[in-house]
Short mmCIF file of C-alpha atoms in Angstrom, two decimals:
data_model
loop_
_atom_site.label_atom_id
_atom_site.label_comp_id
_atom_site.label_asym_id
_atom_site.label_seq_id
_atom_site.Cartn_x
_atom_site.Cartn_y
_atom_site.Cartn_z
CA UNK A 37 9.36 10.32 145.92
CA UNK A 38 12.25 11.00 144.19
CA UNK A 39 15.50 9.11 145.59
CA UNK A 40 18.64 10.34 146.04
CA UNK A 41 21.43 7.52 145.79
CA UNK A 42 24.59 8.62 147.24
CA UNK A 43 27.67 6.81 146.84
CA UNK A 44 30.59 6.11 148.38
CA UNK A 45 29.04 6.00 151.98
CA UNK A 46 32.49 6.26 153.20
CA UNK A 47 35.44 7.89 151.41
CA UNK A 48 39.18 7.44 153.12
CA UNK A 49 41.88 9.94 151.32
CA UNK A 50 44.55 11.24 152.11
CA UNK A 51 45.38 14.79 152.26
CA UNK A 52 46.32 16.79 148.83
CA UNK A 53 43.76 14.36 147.26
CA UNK A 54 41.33 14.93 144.77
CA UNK A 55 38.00 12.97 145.78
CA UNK A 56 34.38 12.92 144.17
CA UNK A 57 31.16 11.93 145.69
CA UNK A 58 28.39 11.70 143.50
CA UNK A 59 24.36 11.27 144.07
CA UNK A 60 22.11 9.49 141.00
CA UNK A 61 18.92 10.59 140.83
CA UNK A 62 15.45 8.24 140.50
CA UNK A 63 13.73 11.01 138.27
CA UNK A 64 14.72 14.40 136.34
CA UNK A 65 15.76 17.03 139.03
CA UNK A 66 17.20 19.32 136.59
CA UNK A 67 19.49 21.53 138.32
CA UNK A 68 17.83 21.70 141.04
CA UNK A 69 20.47 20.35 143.88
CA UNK A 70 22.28 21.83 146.56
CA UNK A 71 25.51 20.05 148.45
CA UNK A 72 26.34 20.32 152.18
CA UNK A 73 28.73 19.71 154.46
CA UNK A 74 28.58 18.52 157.87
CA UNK A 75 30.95 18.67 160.72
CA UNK A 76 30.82 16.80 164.10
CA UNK A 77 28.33 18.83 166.80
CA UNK A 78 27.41 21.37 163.86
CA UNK A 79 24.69 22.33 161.37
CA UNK A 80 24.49 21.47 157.65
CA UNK A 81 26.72 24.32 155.33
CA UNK A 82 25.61 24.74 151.92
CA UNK A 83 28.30 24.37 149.61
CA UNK A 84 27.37 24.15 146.02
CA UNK A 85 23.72 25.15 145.10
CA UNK A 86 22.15 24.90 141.53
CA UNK A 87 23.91 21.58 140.89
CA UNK A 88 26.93 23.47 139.96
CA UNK A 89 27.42 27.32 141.75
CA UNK A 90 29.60 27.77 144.52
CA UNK A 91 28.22 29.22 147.59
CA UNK A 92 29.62 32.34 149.33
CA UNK A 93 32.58 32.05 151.23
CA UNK A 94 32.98 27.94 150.18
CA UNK A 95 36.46 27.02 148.89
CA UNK A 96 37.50 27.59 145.13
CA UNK A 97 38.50 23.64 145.77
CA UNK A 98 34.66 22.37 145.45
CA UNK A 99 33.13 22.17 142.50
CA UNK A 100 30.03 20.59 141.56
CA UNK A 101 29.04 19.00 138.09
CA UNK A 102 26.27 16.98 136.49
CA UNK A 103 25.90 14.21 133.79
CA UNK A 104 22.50 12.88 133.16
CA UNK A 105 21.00 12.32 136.58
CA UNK A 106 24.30 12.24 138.05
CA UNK A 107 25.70 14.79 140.12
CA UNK A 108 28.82 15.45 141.65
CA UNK A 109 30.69 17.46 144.26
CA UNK A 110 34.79 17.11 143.59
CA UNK A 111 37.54 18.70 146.15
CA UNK A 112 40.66 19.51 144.84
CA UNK A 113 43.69 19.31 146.78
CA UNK A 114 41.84 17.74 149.72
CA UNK A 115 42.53 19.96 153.13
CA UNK A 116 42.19 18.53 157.02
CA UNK A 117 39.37 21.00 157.23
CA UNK A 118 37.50 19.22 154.43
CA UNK A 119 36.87 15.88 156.53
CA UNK A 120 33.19 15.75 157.25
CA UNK A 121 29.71 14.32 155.70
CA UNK A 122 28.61 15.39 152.96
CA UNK A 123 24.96 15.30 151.45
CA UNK A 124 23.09 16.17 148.17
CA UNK A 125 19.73 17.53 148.39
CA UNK A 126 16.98 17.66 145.64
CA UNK A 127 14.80 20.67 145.70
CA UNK A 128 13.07 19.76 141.98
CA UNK A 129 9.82 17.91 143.37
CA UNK A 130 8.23 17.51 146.85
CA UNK A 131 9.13 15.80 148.96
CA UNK A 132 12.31 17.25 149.07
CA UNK A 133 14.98 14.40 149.60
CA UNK A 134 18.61 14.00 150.67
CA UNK A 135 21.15 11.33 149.81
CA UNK A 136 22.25 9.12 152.61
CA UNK A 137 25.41 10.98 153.16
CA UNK A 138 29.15 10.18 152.53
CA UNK A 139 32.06 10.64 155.43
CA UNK A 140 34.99 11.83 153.89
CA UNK A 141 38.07 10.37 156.49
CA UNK A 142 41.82 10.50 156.70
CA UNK A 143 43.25 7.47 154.97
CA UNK B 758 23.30 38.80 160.55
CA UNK B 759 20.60 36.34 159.98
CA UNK B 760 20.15 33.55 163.03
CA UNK B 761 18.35 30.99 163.42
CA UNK B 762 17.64 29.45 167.21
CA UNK B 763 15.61 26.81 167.86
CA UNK B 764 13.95 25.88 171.60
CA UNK B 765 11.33 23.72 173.14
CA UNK B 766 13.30 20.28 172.80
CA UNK B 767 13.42 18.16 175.49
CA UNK B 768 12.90 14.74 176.27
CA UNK B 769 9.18 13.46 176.27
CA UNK B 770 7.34 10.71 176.74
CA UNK B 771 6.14 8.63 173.83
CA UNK B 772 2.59 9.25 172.18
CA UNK B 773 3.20 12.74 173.64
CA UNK B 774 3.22 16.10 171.73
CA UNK B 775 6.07 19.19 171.62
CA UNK B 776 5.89 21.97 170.22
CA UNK B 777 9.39 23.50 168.76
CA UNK B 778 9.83 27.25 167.83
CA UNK B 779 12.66 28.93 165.82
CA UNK B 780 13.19 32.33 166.38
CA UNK B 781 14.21 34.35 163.35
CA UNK B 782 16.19 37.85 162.88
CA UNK B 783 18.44 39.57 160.77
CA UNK B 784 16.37 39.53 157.42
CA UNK B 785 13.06 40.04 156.08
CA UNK B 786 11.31 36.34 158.13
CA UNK B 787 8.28 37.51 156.00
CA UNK B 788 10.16 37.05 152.70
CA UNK B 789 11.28 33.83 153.12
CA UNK B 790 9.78 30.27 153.23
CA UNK B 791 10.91 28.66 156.13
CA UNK B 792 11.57 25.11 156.41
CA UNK B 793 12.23 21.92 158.87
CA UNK B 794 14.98 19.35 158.86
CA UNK B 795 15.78 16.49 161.45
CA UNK B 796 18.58 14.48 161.83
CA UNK B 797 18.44 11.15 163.93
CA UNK B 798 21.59 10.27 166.24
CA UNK B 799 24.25 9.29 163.74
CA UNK B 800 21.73 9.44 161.19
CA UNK B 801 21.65 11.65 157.97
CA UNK B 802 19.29 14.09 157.01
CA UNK B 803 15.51 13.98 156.87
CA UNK B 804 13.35 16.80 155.17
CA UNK B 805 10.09 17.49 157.25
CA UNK B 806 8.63 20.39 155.40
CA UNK B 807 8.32 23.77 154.42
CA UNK B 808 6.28 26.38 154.89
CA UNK B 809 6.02 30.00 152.21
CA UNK B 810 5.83 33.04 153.26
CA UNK B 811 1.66 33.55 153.99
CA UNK B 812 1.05 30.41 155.28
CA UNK B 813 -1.18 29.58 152.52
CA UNK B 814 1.28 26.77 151.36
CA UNK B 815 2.97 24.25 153.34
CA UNK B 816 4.57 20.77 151.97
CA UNK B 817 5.71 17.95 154.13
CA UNK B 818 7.01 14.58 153.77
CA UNK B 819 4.24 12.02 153.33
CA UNK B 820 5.47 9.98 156.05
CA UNK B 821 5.00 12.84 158.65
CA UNK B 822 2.22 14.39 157.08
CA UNK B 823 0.21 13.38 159.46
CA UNK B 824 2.39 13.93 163.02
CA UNK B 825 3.75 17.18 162.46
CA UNK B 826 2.44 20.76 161.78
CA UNK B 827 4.28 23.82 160.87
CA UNK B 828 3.02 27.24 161.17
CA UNK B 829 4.55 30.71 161.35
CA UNK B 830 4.10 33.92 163.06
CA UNK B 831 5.43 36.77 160.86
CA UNK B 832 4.56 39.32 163.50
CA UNK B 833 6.91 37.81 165.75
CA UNK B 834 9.48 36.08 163.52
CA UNK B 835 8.82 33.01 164.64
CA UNK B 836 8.40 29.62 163.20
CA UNK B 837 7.02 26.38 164.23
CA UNK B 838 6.83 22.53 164.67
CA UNK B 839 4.26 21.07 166.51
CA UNK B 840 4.41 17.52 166.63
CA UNK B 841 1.64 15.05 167.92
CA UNK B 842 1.93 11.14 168.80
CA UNK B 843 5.56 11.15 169.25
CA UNK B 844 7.91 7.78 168.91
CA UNK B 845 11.08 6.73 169.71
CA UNK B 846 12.16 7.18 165.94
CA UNK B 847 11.28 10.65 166.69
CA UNK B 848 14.11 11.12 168.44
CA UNK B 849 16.60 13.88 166.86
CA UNK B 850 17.92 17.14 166.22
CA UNK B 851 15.41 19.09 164.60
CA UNK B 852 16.91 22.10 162.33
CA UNK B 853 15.38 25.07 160.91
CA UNK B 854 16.35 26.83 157.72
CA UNK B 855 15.70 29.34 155.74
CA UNK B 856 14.42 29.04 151.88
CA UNK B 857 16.89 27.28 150.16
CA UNK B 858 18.85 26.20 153.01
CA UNK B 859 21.58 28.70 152.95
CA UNK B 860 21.14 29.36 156.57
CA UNK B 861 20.39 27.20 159.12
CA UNK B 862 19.53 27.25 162.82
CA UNK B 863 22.28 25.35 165.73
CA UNK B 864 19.27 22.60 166.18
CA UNK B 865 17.38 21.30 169.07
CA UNK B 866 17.47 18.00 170.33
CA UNK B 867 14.50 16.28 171.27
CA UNK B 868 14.31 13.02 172.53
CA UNK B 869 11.05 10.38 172.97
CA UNK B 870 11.61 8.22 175.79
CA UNK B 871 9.55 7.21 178.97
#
């Protein structure tokens, strides 16, 4: 299986902040992963799909990126409404496999 | 609108089976894989499976492989996860989602306990 390591599990800032979370991949994915968000009580929202495309509706403030077998999601000018979990998911090879998450807090 | 709703949580007792169901509408169901996600309390997320758009092709995570099941009904928009032999560490919110995961379902909770 491919694993997803996500780091930092936990990510204080402060708001106006730029902040980047960023998974590693065991194995070439390609392109091939999608970012969510998570709020308290609520489903998984896709965010950036295709490792680097915004989804509909999401924020010109996220943007994803990639280097190597490292992928990123970055938030400009952090926002209250921004503090949640975020995961990466690889969709390159079954099983399909998400990174252990990263809680993004008010510092 | 495309929605998503899950039923047939509940709280069962261990070594037990359940079968979930997650109604579809809004699109095309029979132009879409259809897939399975569970999160454990304060856990993060776990990838069950997927299923495309026949049936003829269905994937799974090795570990669960062997519990779980998931089927469709395109005539009635309807997908499913049946699960057999159920543990405590079964215990979750089980989401669907459409291919891709753009859209998901509000989750069900189901929880193994005697």
């Amino acid at each position: 299986d491919i694993q997803m390591t996500q780091s930092p599990s936990s990510l204080p800032a402060s708001l106006g902040d730029r902040v980047t979370i960023t998974c590693r991949a065991s194995q070439d994915i390609g392109n091939y992963l999608r970012w969510f968000q998570q709020k308290p009580g609520k489903s998984p929202r896709l965010m950036i799909y295709g490792a680097t495309n915004l989804a509909a509706g999401v924020p010109s403030r996220f943007s994803g990126s990639r280097s190597g077998s490292d992928y990123s999601l970055t938030i400009n000018s952090l926002e209250s409404e921004d503090m949640a979990i975020y995961y990466c998911l690889q969709h390159n090879e079954y099983p399909f496999t998400f990174g252990s998450g990263t809680k993004l807090e008010i510092k | 609108e495309v929605k998503l709703v899950e039923s047939g949580g509940g709280l069962v007792q261990p070594g037990r089976s359940l079968k979930l169901s997650c109604a579809a509408s809004g699109f095309s169901f029979n132009d879409y894989w259809m897939g399975w996600v569970r999160q454990a309390p304060g856990k993060g997320l776990e990838w069950i499976g997927e299923i495309n758009q026949d049936s003829s092709t269905i994937n799974y995570t090795p570990s669960l492989k062997d519990k779980f099941t998931i089927s469709r009904d395109n005539a009635q928009n309807t997908l499913y996860l049946q699960m057999s032999k159920l543990g405590s560490e079964d215990t979750a919110i089980y989401y669907c989602a459409r291919a891709k995961f753009l859209y998901w379902g509000q989750g069900v909770m189901v929880t193994v306990s005697s």
